mmCIF file of C-alpha atoms and ligand atoms in Angstrom:
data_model
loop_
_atom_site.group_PDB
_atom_site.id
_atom_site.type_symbol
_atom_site.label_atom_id
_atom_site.label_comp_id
_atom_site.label_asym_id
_atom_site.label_seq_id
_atom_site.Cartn_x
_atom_site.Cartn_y
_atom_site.Cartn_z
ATOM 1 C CA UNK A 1 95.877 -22.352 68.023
ATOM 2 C CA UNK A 2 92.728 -23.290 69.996
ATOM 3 C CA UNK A 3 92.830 -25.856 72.650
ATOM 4 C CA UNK A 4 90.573 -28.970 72.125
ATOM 5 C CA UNK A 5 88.889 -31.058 74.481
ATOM 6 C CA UNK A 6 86.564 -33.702 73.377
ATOM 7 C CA UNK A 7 86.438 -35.474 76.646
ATOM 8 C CA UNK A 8 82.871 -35.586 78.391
ATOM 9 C CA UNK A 9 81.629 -35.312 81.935
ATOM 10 C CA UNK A 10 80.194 -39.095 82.342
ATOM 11 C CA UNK A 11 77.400 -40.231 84.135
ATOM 12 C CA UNK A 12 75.188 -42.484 83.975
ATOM 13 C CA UNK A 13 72.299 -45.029 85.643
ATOM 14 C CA UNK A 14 72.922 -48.974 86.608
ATOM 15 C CA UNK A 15 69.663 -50.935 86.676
ATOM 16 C CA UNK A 16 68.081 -53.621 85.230
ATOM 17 C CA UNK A 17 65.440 -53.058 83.654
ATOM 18 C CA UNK A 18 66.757 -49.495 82.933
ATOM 19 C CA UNK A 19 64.800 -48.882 79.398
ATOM 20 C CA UNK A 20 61.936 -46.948 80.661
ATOM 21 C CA UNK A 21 64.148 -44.916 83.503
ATOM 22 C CA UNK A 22 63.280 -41.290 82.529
ATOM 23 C CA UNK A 23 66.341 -39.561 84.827
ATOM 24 C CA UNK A 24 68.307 -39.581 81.244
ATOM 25 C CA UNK A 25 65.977 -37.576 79.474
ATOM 26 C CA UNK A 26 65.819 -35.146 82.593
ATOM 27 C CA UNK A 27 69.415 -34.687 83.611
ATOM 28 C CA UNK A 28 70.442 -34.324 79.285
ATOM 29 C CA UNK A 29 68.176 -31.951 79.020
ATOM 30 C CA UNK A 30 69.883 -30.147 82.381
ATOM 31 C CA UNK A 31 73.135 -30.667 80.998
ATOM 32 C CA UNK A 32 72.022 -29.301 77.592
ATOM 33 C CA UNK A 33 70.806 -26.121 79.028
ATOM 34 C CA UNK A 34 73.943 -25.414 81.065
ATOM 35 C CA UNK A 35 75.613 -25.872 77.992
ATOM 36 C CA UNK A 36 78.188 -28.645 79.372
ATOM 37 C CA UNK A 37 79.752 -31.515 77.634
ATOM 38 C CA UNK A 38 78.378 -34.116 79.752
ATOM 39 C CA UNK A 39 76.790 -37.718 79.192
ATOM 40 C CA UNK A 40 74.085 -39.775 81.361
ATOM 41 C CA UNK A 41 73.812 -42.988 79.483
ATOM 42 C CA UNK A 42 71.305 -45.678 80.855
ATOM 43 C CA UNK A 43 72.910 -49.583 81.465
ATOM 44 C CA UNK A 44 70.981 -52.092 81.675
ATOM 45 C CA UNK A 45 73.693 -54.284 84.287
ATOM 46 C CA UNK A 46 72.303 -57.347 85.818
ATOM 47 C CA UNK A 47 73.042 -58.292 89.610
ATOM 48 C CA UNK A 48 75.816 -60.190 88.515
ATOM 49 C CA UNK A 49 77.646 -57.562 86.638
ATOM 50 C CA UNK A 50 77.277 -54.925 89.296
ATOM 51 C CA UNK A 51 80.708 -55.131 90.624
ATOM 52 C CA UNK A 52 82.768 -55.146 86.696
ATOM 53 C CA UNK A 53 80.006 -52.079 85.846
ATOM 54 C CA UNK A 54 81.426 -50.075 88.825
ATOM 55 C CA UNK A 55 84.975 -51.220 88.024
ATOM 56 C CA UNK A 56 84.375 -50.230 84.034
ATOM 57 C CA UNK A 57 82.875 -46.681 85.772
ATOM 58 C CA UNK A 58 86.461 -46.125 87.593
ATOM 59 C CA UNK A 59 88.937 -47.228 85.237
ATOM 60 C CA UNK A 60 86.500 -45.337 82.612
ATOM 61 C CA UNK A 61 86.991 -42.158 85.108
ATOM 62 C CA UNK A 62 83.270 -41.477 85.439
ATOM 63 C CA UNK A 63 82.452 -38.763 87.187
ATOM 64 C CA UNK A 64 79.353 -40.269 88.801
ATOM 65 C CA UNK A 65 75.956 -42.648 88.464
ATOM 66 C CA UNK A 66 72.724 -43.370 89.844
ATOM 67 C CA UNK A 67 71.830 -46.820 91.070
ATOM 68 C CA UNK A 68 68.207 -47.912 90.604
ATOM 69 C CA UNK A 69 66.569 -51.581 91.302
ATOM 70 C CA UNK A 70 67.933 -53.759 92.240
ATOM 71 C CA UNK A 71 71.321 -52.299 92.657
ATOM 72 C CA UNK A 72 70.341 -49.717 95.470
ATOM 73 C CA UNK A 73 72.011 -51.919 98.314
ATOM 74 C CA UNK A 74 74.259 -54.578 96.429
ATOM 75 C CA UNK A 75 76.477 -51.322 94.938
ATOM 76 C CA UNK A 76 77.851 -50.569 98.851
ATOM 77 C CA UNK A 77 80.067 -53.421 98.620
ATOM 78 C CA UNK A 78 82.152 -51.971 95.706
ATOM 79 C CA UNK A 79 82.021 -48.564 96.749
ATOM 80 C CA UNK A 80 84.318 -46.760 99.081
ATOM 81 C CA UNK A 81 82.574 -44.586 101.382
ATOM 82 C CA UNK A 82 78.829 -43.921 102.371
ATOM 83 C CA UNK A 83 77.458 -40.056 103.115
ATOM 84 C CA UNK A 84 75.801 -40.065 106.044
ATOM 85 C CA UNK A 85 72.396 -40.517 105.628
ATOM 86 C CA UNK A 86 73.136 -43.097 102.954
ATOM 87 C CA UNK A 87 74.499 -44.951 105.819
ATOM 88 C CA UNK A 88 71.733 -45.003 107.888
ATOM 89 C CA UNK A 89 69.340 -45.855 105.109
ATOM 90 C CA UNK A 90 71.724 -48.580 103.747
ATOM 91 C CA UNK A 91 71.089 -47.716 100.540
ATOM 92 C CA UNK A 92 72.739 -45.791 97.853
ATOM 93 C CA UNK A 93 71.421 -44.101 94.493
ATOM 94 C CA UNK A 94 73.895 -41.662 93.847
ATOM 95 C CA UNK A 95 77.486 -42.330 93.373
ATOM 96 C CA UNK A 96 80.222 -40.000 92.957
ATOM 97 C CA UNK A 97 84.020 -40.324 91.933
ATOM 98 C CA UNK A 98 85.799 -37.504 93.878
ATOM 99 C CA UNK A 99 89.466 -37.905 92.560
ATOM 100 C CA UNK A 100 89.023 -41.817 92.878
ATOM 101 C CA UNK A 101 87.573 -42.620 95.762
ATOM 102 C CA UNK A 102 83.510 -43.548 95.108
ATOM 103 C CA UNK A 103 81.341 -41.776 97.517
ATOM 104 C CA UNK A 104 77.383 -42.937 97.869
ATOM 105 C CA UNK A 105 74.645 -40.708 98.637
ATOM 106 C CA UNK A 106 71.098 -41.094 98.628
ATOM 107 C CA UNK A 107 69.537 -38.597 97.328
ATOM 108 C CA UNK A 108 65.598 -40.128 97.028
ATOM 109 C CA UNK A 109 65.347 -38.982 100.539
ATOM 110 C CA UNK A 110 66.964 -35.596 100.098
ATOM 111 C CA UNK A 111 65.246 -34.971 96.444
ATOM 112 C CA UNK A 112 61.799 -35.430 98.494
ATOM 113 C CA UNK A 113 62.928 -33.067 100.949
ATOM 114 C CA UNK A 114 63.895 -29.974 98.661
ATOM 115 C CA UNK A 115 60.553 -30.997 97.222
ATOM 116 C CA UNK A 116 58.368 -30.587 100.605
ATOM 117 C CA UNK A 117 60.582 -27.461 101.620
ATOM 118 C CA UNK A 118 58.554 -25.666 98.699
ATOM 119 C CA UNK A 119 55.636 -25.878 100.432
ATOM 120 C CA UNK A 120 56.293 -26.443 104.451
ATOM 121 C CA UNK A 121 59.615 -27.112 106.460
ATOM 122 C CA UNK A 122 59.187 -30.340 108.377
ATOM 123 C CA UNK A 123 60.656 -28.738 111.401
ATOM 124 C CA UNK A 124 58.570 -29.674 114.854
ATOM 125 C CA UNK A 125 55.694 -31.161 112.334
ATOM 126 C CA UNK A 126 53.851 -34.850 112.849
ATOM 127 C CA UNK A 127 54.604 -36.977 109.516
ATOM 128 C CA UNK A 128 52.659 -39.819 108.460
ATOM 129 C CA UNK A 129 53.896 -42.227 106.100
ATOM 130 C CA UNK A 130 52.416 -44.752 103.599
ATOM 131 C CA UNK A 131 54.424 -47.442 102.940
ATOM 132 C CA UNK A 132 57.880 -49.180 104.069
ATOM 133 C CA UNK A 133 60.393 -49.814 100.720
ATOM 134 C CA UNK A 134 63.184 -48.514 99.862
ATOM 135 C CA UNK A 135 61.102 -44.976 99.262
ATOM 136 C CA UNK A 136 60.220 -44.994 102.380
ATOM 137 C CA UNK A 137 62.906 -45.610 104.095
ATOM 138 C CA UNK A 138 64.856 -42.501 102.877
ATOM 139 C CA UNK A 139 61.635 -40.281 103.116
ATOM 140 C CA UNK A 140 61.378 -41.015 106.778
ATOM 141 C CA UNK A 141 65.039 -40.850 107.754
ATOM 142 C CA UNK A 142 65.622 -37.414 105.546
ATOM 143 C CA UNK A 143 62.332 -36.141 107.078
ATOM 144 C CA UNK A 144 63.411 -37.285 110.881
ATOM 145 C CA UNK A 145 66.513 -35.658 110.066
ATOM 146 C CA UNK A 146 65.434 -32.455 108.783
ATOM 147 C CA UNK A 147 63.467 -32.120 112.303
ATOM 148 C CA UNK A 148 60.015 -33.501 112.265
ATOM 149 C CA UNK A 149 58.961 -34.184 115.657
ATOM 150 C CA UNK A 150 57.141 -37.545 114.836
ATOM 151 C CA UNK A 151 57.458 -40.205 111.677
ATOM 152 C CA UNK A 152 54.132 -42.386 112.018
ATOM 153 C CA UNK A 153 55.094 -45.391 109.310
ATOM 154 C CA UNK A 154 51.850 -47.198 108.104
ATOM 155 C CA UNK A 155 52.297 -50.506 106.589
ATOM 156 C CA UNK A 156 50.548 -53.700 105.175
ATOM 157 C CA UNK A 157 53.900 -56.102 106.145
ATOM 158 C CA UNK A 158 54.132 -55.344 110.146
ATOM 159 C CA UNK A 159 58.213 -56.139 109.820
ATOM 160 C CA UNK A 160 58.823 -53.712 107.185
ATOM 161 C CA UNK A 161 56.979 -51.284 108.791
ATOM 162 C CA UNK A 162 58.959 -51.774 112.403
ATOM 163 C CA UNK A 163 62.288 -51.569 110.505
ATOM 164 C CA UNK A 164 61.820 -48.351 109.317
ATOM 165 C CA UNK A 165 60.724 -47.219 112.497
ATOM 166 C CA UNK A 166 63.698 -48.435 114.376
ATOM 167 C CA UNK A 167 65.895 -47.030 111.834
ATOM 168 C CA UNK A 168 64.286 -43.573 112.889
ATOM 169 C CA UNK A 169 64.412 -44.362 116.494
ATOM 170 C CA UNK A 170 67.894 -45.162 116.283
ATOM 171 C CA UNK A 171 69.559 -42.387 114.458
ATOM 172 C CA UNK A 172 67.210 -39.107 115.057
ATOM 173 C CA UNK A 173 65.512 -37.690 117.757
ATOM 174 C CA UNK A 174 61.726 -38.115 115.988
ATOM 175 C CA UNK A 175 59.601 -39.892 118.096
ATOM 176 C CA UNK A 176 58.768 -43.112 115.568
ATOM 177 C CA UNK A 177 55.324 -45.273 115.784
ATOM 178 C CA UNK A 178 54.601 -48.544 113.319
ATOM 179 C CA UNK A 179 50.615 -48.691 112.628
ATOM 180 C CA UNK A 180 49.442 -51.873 110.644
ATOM 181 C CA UNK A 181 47.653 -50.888 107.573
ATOM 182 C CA UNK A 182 44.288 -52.801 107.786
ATOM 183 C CA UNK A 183 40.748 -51.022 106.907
ATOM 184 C CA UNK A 184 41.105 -47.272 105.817
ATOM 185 C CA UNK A 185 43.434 -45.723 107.506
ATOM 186 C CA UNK A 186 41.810 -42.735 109.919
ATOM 187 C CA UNK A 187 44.619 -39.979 109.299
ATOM 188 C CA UNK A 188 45.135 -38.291 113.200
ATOM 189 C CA UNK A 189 44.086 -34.780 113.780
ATOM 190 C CA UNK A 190 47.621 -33.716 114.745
ATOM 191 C CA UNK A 191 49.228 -34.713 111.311
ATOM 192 C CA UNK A 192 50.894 -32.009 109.356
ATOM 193 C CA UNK A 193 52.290 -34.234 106.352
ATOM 194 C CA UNK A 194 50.980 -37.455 104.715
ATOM 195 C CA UNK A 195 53.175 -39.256 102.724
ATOM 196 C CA UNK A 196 52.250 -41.739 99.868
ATOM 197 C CA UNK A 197 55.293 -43.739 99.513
ATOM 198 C CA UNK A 198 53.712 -47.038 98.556
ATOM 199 C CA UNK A 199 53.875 -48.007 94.978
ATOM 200 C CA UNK A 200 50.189 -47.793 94.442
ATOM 201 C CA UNK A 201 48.641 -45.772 91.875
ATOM 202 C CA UNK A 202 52.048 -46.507 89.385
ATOM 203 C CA UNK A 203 51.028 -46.548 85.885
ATOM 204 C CA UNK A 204 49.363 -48.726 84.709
ATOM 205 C CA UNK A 205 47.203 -49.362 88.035
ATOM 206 C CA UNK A 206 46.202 -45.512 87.656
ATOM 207 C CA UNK A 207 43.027 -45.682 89.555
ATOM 208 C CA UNK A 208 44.517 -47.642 92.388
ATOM 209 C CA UNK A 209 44.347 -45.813 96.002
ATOM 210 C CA UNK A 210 45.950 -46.179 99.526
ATOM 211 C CA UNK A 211 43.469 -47.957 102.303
ATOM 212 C CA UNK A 212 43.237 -44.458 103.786
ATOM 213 C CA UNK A 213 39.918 -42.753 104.853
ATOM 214 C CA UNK A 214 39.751 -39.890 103.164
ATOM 215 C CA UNK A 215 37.072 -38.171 105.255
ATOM 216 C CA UNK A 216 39.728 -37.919 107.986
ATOM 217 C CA UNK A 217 41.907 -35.572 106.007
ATOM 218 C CA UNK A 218 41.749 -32.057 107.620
ATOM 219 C CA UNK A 219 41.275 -29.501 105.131
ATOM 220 C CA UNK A 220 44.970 -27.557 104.604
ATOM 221 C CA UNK A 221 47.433 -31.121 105.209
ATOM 222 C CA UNK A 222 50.125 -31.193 103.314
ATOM 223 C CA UNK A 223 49.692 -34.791 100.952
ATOM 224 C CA UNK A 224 52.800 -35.630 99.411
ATOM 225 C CA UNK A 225 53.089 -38.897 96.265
ATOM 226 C CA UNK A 226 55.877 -40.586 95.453
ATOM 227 C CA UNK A 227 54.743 -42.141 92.440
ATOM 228 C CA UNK A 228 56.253 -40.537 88.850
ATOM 229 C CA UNK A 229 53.866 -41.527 87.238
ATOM 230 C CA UNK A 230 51.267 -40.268 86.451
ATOM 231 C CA UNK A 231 52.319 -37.300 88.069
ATOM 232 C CA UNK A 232 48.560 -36.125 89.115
ATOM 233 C CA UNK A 233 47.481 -38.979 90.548
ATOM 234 C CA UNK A 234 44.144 -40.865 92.119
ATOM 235 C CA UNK A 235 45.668 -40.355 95.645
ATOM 236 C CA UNK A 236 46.709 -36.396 94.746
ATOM 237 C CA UNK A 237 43.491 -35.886 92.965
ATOM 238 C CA UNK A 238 41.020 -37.456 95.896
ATOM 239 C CA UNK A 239 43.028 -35.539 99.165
ATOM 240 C CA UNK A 240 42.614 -32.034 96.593
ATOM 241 C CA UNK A 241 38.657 -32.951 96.754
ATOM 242 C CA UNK A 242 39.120 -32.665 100.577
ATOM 243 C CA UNK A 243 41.262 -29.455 100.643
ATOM 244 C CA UNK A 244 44.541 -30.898 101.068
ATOM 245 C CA UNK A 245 48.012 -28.942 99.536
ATOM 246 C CA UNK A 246 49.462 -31.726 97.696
ATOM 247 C CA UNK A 247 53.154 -32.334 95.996
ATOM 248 C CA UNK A 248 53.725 -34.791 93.102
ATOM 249 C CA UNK A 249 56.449 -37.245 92.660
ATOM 250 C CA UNK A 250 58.136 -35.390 89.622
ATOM 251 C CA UNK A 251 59.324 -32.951 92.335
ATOM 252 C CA UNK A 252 60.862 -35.622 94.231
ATOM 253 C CA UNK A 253 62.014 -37.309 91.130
ATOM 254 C CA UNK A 254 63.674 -33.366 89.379
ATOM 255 C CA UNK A 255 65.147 -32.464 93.002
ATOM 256 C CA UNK A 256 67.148 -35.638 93.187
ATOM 257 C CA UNK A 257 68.599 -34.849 89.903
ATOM 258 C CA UNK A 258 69.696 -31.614 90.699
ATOM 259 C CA UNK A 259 70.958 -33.060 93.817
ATOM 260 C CA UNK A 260 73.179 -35.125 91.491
ATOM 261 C CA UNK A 261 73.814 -32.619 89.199
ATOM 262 C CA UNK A 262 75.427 -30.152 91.776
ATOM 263 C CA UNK A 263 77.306 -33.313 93.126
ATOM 264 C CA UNK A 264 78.957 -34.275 89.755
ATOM 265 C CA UNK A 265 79.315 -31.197 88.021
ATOM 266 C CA UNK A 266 79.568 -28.823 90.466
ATOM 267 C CA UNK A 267 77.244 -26.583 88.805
ATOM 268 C CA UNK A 268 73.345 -25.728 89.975
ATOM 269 C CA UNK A 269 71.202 -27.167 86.720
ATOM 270 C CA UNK A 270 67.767 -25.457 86.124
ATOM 271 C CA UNK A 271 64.993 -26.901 87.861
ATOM 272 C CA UNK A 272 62.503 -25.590 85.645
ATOM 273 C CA UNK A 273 64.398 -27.199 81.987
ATOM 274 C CA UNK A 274 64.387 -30.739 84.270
ATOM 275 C CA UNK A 275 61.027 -30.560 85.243
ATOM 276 C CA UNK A 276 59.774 -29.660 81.753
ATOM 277 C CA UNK A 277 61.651 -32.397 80.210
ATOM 278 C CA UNK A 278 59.999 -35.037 82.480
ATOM 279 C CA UNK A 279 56.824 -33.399 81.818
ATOM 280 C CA UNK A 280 56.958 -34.132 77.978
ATOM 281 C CA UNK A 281 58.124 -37.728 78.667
ATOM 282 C CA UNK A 282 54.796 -38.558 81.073
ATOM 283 C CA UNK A 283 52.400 -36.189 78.557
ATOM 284 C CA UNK A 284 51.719 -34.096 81.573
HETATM 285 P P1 LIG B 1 59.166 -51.118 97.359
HETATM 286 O O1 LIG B 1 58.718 -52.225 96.499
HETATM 287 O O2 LIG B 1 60.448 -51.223 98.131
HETATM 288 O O3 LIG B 1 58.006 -50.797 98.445
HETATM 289 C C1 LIG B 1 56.672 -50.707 98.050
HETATM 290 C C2 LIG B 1 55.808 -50.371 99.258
HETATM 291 O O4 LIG B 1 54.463 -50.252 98.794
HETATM 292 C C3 LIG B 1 55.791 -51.440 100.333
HETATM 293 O O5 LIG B 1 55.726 -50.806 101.596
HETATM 294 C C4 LIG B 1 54.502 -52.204 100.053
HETATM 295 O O6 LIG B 1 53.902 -52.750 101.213
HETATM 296 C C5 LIG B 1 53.616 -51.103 99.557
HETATM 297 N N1 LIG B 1 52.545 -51.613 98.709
HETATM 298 C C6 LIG B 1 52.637 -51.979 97.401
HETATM 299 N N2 LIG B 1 51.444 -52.402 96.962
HETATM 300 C C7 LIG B 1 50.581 -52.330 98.003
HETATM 301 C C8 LIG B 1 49.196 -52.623 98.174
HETATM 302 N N3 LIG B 1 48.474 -53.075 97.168
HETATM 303 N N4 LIG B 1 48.639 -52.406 99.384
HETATM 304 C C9 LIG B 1 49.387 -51.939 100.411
HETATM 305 N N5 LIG B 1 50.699 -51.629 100.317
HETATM 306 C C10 LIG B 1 51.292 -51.823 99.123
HETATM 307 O O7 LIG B 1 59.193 -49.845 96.427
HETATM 308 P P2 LIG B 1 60.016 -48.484 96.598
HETATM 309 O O8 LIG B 1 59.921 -48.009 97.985
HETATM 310 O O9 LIG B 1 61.354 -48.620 95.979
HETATM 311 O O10 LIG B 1 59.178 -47.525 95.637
HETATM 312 C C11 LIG B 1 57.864 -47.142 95.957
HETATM 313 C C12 LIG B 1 57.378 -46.172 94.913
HETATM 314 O O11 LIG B 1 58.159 -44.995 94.979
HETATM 315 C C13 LIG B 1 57.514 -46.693 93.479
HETATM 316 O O12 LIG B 1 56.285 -46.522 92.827
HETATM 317 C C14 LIG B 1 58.552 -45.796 92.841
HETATM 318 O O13 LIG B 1 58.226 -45.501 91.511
HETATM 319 C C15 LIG B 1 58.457 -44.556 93.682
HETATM 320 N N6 LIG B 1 59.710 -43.806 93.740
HETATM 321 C C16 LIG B 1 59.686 -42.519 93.324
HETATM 322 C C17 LIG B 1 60.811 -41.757 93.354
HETATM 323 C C18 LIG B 1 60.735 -40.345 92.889
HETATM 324 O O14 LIG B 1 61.781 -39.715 92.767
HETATM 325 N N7 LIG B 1 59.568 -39.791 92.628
HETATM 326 C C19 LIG B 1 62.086 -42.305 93.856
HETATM 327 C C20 LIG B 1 62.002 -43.663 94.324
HETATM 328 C C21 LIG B 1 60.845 -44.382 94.240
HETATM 329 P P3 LIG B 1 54.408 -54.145 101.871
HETATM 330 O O15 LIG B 1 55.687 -53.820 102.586
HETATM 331 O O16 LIG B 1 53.300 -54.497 102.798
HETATM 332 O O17 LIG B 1 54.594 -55.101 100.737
#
């Protein structure tokens, strides 16, 4: 007699629109290679719905999901407990059912950070960052966290731009400073990290750059992009002319799924099969 078991390890992502979300093709291909019997099926659930998709995730005893736009915030109210830094950021994008209780992370944040640790630890270092969304939010408060002694948040919308700031002030020790994004931004001499977590230079505005003065960038900076894709982009491309060491967004994008991966299943996925399978969806 052999023992059967035909019952998968589900995941999943809630978002609307969900049809071009990659993770799927990313974390499958993970799951593939680790040769489990696990699922990540994409749902397009509308902000109405939110609450019965969570409900249909429990009583369907899914193991875990991601929550992209616009769901990020709206899921904490049918959750039951918040990870730390997912309470500070007050956002979630990582859910997990540990024995029926559903725990948010946020692992955008944390995904970023595995990313940078490749190439510098953000301990004692002066961060600048581009931007003030959701992204940014997480980058700033995983990076304060991690150490960095300064988060500099530069921003077109001055209120944005403050809140992530106080959200830094108030829960790490990082000194935090809001500067208004107007002409090209003159990146300080001091700066070890600059961030672009604006959505400029998303497909299909490809040529599309921060307001930042090049010229300023000091010739071994660490330039980080958020953006997916393309994975090279303008903003990657242009610091490279002026020496910098940059990191794309698919390393952001592949750490948060392992992130996810380890929290679901337990298991450490392959970086490498992830990263390859994103790679062949953008044609990189
Ligand atoms: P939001 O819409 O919340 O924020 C966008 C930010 O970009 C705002 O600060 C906005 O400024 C700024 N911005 C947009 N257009 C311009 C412009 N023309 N000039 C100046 N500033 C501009 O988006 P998110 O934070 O959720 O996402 C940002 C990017 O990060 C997206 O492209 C997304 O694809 C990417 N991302 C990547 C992830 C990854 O794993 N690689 C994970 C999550 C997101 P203002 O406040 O002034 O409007």
């Amino acid at each position: 007699p052999v023992e059967l078991n035909f019952l998968s390890l589900l995941t999943g992502c809630f978002a609307t629109p969900v049809a071009e979300n990659p993770t799927v093709a990313m974390v499958e291909a993970a799951y593939r290679a680790m040769g489990l019997d696990a699922r990540y099926i994409n749902c397009d659930v509308a902000p109405a719905d939110l609450g019965d998709a969570v409900r249909g995730a429990r009583a369907m005893g899914w193991r875990g999901f991601n929550c992209s736009l616009p769901h990020k915030v709206a899921v904490i109210d049918f959750i039951d407990e918040l990870a730390p830094s997912a309470e500070i950021i007050g956002a979630v994008n990582c859910v997990i059912n540990e024995d029926g209780r559903l725990i948010g992370e946020n692992t955008d944040g944390k995904g970023f950070l595995a990313s940078l640790k490749t190439v510098t630890d953000p301990r004692g270092k002066h961060v600048v960052v581009l931007g003030a969304g959701g992204a940014s939010r997480a980058i700033a408060v995983e990076t304060a966290l991690a150490g960095a002694a300064s988060i500099t948040v530069v921003n077109r919308d001055a209120a944005r731009g403050k809140a992530v700031v106080q959200l830094v002030a108030a829960h790490t020790s990082a000194a935090a400073e809001f500067v208004p994004l107007k002409d090209d931004y003159v990146v300080p001499g001091e700066t070890d990290i600059l961030i672009n977590a604006t959505s400029i230079g998303l497909f299909p505005g490809v040529n599309d750059l921060p307001a930042v003065d090049f010229t300023s960038l000091r010739p071994g900076l660490v330039v980080a992009d958020v953006i997916p894709n393309p994975p090279h982009t303008a903003f990657l491309r242009t610091a490279e002319t002026h020496g910098a060491i940059t990191l794309d967004g698919l390393g952001m994008l592949v750490n948060q799924g392992v992130i996810g991966i380890r929290l679901w299943a337990g298991r450490e996925p392959d970086a490498k099969v992830m990263r390859g399978a994103l790679e062949a969806v953008f044609g990189a």
